[in-house]
Coordinates of C-alpha atoms in Angstrom, one line a residue:
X1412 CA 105.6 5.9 164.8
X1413 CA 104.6 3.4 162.2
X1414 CA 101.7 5.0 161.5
X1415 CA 102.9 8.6 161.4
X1416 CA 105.5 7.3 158.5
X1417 CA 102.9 5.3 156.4
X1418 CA 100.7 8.8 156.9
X1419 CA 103.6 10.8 155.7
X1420 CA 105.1 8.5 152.7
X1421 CA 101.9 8.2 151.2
X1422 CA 101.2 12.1 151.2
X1423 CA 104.5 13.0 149.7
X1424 CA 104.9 9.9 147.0
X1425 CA 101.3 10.8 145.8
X1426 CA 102.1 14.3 145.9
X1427 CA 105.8 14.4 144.6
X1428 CA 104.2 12.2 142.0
X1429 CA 102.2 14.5 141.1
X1430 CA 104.2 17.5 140.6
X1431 CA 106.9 15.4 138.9
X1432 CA 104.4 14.0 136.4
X1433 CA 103.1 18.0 135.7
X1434 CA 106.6 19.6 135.1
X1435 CA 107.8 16.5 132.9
X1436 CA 104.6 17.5 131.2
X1437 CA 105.5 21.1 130.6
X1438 CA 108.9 20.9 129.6
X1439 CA 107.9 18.1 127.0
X1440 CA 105.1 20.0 125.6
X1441 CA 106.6 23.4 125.3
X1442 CA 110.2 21.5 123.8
X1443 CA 107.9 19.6 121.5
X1444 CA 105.8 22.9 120.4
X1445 CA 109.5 24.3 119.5
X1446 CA 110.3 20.9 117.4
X1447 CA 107.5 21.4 115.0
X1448 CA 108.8 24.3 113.3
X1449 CA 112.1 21.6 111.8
X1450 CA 109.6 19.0 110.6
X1451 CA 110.9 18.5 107.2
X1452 CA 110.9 14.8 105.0
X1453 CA 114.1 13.9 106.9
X1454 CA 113.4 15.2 110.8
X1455 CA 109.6 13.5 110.5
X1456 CA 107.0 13.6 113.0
X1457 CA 108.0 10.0 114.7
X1458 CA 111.7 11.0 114.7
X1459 CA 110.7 14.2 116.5
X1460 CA 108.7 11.9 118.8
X1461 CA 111.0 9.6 119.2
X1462 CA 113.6 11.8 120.8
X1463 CA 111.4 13.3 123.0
X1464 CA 110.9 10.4 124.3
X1465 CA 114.6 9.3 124.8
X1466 CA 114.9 12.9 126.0
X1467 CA 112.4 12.2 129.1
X1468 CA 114.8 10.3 131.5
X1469 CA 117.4 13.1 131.2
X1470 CA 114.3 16.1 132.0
X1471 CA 113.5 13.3 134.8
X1472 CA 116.4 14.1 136.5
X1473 CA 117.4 17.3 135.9
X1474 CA 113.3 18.2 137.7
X1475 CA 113.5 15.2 140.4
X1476 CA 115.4 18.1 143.4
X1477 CA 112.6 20.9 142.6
X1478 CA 109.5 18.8 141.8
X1479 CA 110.5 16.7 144.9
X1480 CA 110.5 20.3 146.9
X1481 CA 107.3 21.2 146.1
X1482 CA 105.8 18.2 146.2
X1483 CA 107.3 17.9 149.9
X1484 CA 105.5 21.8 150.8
X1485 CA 102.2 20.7 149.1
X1486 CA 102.3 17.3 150.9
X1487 CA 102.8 19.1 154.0
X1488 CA 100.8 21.6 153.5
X1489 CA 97.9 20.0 153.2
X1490 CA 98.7 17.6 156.0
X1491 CA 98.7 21.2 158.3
X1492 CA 95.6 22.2 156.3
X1493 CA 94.0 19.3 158.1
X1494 CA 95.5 19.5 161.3
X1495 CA 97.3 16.3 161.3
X1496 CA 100.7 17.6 161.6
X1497 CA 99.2 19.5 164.5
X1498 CA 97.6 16.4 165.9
X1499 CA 101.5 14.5 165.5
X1500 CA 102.9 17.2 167.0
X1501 CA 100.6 17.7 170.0
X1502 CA 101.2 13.8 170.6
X1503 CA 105.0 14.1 170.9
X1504 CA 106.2 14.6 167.5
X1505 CA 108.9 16.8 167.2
X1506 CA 111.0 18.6 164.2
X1507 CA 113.5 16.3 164.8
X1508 CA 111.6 13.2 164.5
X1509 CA 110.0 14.8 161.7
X1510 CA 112.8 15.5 160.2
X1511 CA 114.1 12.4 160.1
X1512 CA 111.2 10.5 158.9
X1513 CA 111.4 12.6 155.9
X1514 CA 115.1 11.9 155.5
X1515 CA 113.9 8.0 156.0
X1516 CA 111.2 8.3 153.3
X1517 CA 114.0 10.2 150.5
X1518 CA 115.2 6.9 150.3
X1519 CA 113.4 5.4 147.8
X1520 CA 113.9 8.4 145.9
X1521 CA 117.6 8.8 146.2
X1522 CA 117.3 5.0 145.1
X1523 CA 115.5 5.6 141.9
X1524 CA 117.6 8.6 141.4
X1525 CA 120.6 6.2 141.5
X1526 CA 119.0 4.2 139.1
X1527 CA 117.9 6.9 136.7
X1528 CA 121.2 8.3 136.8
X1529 CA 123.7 5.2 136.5
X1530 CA 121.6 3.2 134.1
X1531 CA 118.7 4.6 132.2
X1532 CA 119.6 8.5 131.6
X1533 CA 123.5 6.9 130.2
X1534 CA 121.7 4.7 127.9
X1535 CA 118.9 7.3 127.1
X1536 CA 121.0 9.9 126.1
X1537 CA 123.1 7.5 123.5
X1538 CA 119.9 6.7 121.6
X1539 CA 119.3 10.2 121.9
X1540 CA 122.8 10.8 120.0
X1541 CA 122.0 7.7 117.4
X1542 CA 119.0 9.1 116.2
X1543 CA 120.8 12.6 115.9
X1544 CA 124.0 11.3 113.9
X1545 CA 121.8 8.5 111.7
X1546 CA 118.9 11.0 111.0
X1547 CA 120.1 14.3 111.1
X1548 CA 123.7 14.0 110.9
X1549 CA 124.4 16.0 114.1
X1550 CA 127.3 15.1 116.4
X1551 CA 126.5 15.2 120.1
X1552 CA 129.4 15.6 122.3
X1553 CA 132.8 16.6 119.8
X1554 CA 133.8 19.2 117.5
X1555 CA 133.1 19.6 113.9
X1556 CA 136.8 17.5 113.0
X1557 CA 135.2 14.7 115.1
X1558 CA 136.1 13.3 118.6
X1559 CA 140.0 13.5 119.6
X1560 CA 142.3 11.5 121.4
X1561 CA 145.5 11.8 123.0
X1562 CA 148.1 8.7 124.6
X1563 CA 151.5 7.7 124.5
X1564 CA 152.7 5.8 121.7
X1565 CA 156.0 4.4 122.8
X1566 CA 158.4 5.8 125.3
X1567 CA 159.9 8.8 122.7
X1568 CA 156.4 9.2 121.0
X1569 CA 152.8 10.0 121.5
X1570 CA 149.9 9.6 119.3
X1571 CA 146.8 11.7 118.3
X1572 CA 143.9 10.0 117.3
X1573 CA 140.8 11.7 115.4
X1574 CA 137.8 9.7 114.3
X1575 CA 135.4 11.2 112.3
X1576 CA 132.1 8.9 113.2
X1577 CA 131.4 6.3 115.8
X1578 CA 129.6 3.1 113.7
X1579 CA 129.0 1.5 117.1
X1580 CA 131.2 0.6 120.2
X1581 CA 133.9 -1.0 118.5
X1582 CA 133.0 0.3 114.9
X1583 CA 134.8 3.9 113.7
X1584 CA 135.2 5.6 110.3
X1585 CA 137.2 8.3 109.1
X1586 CA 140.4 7.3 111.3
X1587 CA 143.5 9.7 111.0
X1588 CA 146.5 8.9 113.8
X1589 CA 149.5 11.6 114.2
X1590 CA 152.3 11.0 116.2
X1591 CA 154.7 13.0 117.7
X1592 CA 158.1 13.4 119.3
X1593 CA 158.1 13.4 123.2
X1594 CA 161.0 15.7 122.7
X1595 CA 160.9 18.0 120.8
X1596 CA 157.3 17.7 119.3
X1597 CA 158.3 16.5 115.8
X1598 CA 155.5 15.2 113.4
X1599 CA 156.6 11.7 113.0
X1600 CA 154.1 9.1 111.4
X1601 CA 150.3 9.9 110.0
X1602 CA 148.0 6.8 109.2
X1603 CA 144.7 7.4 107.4
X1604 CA 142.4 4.7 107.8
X1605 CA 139.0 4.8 106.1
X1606 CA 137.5 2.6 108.9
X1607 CA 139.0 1.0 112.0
X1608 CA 138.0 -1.6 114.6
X1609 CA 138.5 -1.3 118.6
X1610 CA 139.2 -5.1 120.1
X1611 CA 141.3 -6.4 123.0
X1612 CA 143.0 -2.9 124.1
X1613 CA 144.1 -3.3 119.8
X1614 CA 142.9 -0.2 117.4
X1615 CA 142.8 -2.1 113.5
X1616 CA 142.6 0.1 110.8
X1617 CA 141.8 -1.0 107.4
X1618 CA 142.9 0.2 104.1
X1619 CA 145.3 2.3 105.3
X1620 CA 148.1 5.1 103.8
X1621 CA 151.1 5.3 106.1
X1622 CA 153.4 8.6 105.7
X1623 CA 156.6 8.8 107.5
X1624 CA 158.4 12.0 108.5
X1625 CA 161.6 11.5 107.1
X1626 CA 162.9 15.4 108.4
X1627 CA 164.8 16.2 111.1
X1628 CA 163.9 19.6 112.1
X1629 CA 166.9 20.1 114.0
X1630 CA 169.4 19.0 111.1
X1631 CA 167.3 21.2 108.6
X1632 CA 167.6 24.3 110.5
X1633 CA 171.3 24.1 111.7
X1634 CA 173.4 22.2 109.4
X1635 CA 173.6 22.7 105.5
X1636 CA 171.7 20.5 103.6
X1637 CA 171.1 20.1 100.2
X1638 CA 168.0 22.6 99.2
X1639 CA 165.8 19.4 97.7
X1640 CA 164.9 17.2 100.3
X1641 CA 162.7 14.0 99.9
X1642 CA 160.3 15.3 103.1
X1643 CA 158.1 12.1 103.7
X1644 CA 157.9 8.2 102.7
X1645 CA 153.7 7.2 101.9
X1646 CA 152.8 3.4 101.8
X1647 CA 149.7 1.5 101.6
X1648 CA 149.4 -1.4 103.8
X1649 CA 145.7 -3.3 104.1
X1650 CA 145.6 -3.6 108.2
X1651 CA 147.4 -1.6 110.5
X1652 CA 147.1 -2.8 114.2
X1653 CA 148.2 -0.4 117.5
X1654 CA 147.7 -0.8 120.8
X1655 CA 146.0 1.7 122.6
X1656 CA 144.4 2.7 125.9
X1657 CA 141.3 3.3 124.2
X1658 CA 138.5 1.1 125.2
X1659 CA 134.6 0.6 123.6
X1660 CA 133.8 2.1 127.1
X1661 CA 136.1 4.9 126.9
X1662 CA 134.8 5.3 123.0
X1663 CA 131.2 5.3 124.4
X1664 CA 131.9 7.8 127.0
X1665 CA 133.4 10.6 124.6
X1666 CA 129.8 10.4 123.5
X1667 CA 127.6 11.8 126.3
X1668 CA 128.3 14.7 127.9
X1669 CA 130.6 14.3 131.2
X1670 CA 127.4 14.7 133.8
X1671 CA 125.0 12.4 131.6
X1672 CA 128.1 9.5 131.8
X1673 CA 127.3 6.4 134.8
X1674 CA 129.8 7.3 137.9
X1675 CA 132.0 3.9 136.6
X1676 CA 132.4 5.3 133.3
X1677 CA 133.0 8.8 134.8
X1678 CA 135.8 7.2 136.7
X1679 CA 137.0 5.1 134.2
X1680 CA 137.5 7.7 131.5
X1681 CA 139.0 10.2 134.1
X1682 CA 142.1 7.7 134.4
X1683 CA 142.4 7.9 130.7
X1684 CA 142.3 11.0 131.2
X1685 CA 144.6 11.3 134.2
X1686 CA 147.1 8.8 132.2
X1687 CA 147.4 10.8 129.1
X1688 CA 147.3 14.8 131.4
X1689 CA 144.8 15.7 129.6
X1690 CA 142.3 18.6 130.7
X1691 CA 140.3 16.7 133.6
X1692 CA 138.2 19.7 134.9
X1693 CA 135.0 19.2 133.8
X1694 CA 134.8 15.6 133.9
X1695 CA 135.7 16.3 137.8
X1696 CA 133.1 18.4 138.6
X1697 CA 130.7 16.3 136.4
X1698 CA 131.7 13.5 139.5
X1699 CA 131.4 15.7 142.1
X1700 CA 128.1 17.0 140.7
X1701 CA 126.9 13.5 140.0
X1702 CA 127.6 12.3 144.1
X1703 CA 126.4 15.6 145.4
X1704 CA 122.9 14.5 143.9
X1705 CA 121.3 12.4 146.5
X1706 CA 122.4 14.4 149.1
X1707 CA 120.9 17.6 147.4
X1708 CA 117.7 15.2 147.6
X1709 CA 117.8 15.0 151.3
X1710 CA 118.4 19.0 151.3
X1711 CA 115.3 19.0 149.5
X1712 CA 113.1 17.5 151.6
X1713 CA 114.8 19.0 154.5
X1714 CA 114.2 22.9 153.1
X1715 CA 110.0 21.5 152.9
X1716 CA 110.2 20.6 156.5
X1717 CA 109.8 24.0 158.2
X1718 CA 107.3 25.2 155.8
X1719 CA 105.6 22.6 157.0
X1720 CA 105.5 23.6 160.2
X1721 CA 104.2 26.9 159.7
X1722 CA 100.9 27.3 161.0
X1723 CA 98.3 27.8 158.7
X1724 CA 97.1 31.4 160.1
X1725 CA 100.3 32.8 158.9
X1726 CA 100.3 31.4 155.2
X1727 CA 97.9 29.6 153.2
X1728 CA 98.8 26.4 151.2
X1729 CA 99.2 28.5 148.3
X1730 CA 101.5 30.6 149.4
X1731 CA 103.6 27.9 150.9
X1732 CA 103.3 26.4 147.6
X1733 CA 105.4 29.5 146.3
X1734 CA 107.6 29.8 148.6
X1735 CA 109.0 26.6 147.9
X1736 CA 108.7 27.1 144.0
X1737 CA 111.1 30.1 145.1
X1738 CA 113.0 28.4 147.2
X1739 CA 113.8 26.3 144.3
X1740 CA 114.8 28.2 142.0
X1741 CA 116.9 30.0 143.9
X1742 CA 118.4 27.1 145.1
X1743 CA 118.8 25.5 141.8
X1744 CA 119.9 29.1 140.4
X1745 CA 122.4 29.0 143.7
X1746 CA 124.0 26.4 142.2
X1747 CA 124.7 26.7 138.7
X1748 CA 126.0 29.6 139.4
X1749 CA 128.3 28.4 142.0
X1750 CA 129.6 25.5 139.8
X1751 CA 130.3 27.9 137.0
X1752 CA 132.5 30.1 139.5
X1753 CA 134.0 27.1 140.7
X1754 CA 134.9 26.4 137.0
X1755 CA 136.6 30.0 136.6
X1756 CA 138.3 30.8 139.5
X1757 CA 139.7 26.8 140.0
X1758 CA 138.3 26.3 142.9
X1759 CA 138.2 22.7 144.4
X1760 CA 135.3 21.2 142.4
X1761 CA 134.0 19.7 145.9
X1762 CA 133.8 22.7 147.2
X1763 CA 131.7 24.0 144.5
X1764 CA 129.6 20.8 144.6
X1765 CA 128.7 20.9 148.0
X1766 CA 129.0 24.4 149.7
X1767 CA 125.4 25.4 148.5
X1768 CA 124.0 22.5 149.7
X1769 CA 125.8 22.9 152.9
X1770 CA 124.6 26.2 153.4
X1771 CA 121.1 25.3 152.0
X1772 CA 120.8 22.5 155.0
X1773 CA 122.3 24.9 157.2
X1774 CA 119.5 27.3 156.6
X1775 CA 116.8 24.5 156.7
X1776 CA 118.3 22.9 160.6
X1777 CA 118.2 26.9 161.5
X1778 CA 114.6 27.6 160.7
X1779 CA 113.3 23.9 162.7
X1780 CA 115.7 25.0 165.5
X1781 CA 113.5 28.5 165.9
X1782 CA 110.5 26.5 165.4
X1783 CA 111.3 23.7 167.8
X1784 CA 111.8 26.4 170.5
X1785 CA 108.7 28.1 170.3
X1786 CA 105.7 26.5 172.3
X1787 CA 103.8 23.6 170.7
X1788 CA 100.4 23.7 169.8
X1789 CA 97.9 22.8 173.4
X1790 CA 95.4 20.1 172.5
X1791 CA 91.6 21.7 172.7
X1792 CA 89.8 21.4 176.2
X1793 CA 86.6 19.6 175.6
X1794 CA 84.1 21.0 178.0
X1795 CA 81.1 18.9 179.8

């Protein structure tokens, strides 16, 4: 049994390998043929290189399922192309066992997927975004007004933050904070900061102008009132300092894009934004994506599986070799789509996470079952 794994793992890492390390290839050079065309004084060749580069753990990960796929039919392939799977099977190895060899060598692959996504991709993509707001001015993950925030402020008022640029995790510039009636929704205070600090669950803005609401909409609109009233009170002050729920985490996390976030951070800026009910959906479905991912690994290997069992008289390697490419993309195609669906029609997002994989693995265990049952392959008869 030993023997039949080390066989096995060393056939798939070398092939999976393999395809992996083509496809990265592809993707890079045909994203880096379309950068050449913004090469210009500012966006130079070592900035374009540069992000391609930091751009390499995120392709990684979003390849790993299908290049692990087809690197599981090739492996398998050719182990069937030399009769050794017939050899394992004619000594007692069945799809099950099979199978679950396979499932015991996705391990170390589910591992490093772990670590790609939790740690590397995370702090990937922020370089990625530094190099885009330092060099070329672009903002990653919020609208052109900058990144927004929303919290309560006291227990009759709420705040809304905007910061126009992130210096760093603690670092902002370009600080404007409204706040609000619970009420009745009534502008009360604005503070315009021209740079701000985040510390100890404090925000401390810095040279700041402090206007004060001093209308009551309510009076205005139903009492008289003399026609000239003094609307608003401005002040300068030199620090302001508010508390807030808003952490250099939280900051860091409004940077990347919900599904390129670690699962803590996921789950840490989901309660901020569970504790302020503020719109939640795709940061859910980000999760639920994010812990479908290893077991859409162990669908993978388990969709290569029967194609591997398929006996070489009815299929070359090459067109097992396609099938799975097909397989795939279908697959992959599968399940964008059924996220986006999700998305529309509200839908549990773990419903939309998992069902294709579900049915995927169904599929797989299906097609071993009908191969399990037919007869296995009679060892030659030597004759004398």
């Amino acid at each position: 049994m030993k023997s039949a794994i080390k066989l096995l793992s060393k056939e798939i890492y070398k092939t999976c390998a393999l395809v992996i390390l083509v496809l990265l290839g592809l993707f890079t050079f045909f994203e880096t043929i379309e950068e050449f065309d913004k090469l210009n004084e500012i966006y130079t060749l070592w900035v374009m290189l540069a992000l391609q580069a930091f751009q390499l753990p995120t392709r990684l990960y979003d390849i790993l399922p299908i290049g692990l796929l087809i690197g599981a039919v090739v492996a398998l392939a050719n182990l069937a192309q030399r009769n050794e799977l017939v050899i394992l099977r004619v000594s007692g190895l069945s799809s099950r066992k099979l199978l679950l060899m396979l499932w015991w060598i996705t391990v170390p692959i589910v591992i490093f997927a772990t670590l790609l996504s939790e740690v590397i991709t995370p702090w990937a993509d922020q370089r990625v975004s530094a190099i885009n707001m330092a060099v070329l001015g672009k903002k990653s993950n919020q609208l052109d007004s900058g990144y927004w925030f929303r919290e309560p402020s006291t227990k009759d008022t709420y705040r809304v933050i905007n910061l126009q640029n992130l210096i760093d995790n603690k670092t902002v510039e370009g600080i404007k904070v409204y706040e609000y009636s619970i009420v009745d929704n009534q502008f009360k205070r604005l503070l315009i900061a021209e740079k701000g600090e985040l510390a100890n669950k404090e925000l401390k803005l810095f040279k700041v102008i402090q206007t004060d609401s001093l209308i009551n909409m309510d009076k205005v609109l139903n009492t008289e009132h003399d026609p000239v009233i003094k609307g608003s009170n401005s002040q300068k002050m030199d620090m302001v300092s508010l508390p807030t729920s808003l952490t250099e985490s939280r900051l860091l996390a409004s940077e990347l894009k919900p599904d390129r976030m670690s699962t803590l951070k996921l789950l840490d800026y989901l309660d901020y934004l569970e504790e302020n009910n503020l719109e939640k959906n795709r940061h859910v479905v980000a999760l639920w994506r994010k812990l479908s991912y290893p077991f859409a690994l162990i669908v993978m290997i388990t969709l290569a599986t029967p194609l591997g069992f398929v006996q070489n008289r009815k299929g070359g390697v090459g067109a097992k070799i396609f099938i799975g490419i097909l397989i795939g993309i279908v697959f992959f195609m599968v399940n964008q789509l059924s996220l986006n669906m999700g998305m529309l029609s509200n839908l549990p997002p773990w419903i939309t996470a998992l069902l294709p994989n579900i049915i995927a693995m169904v599929l797989a265990m299906g097609a071993l079952y009908l191969i399990e049952r037919k007869p296995k392959p009679k060892p030659p008869i030597l004759s004398t």
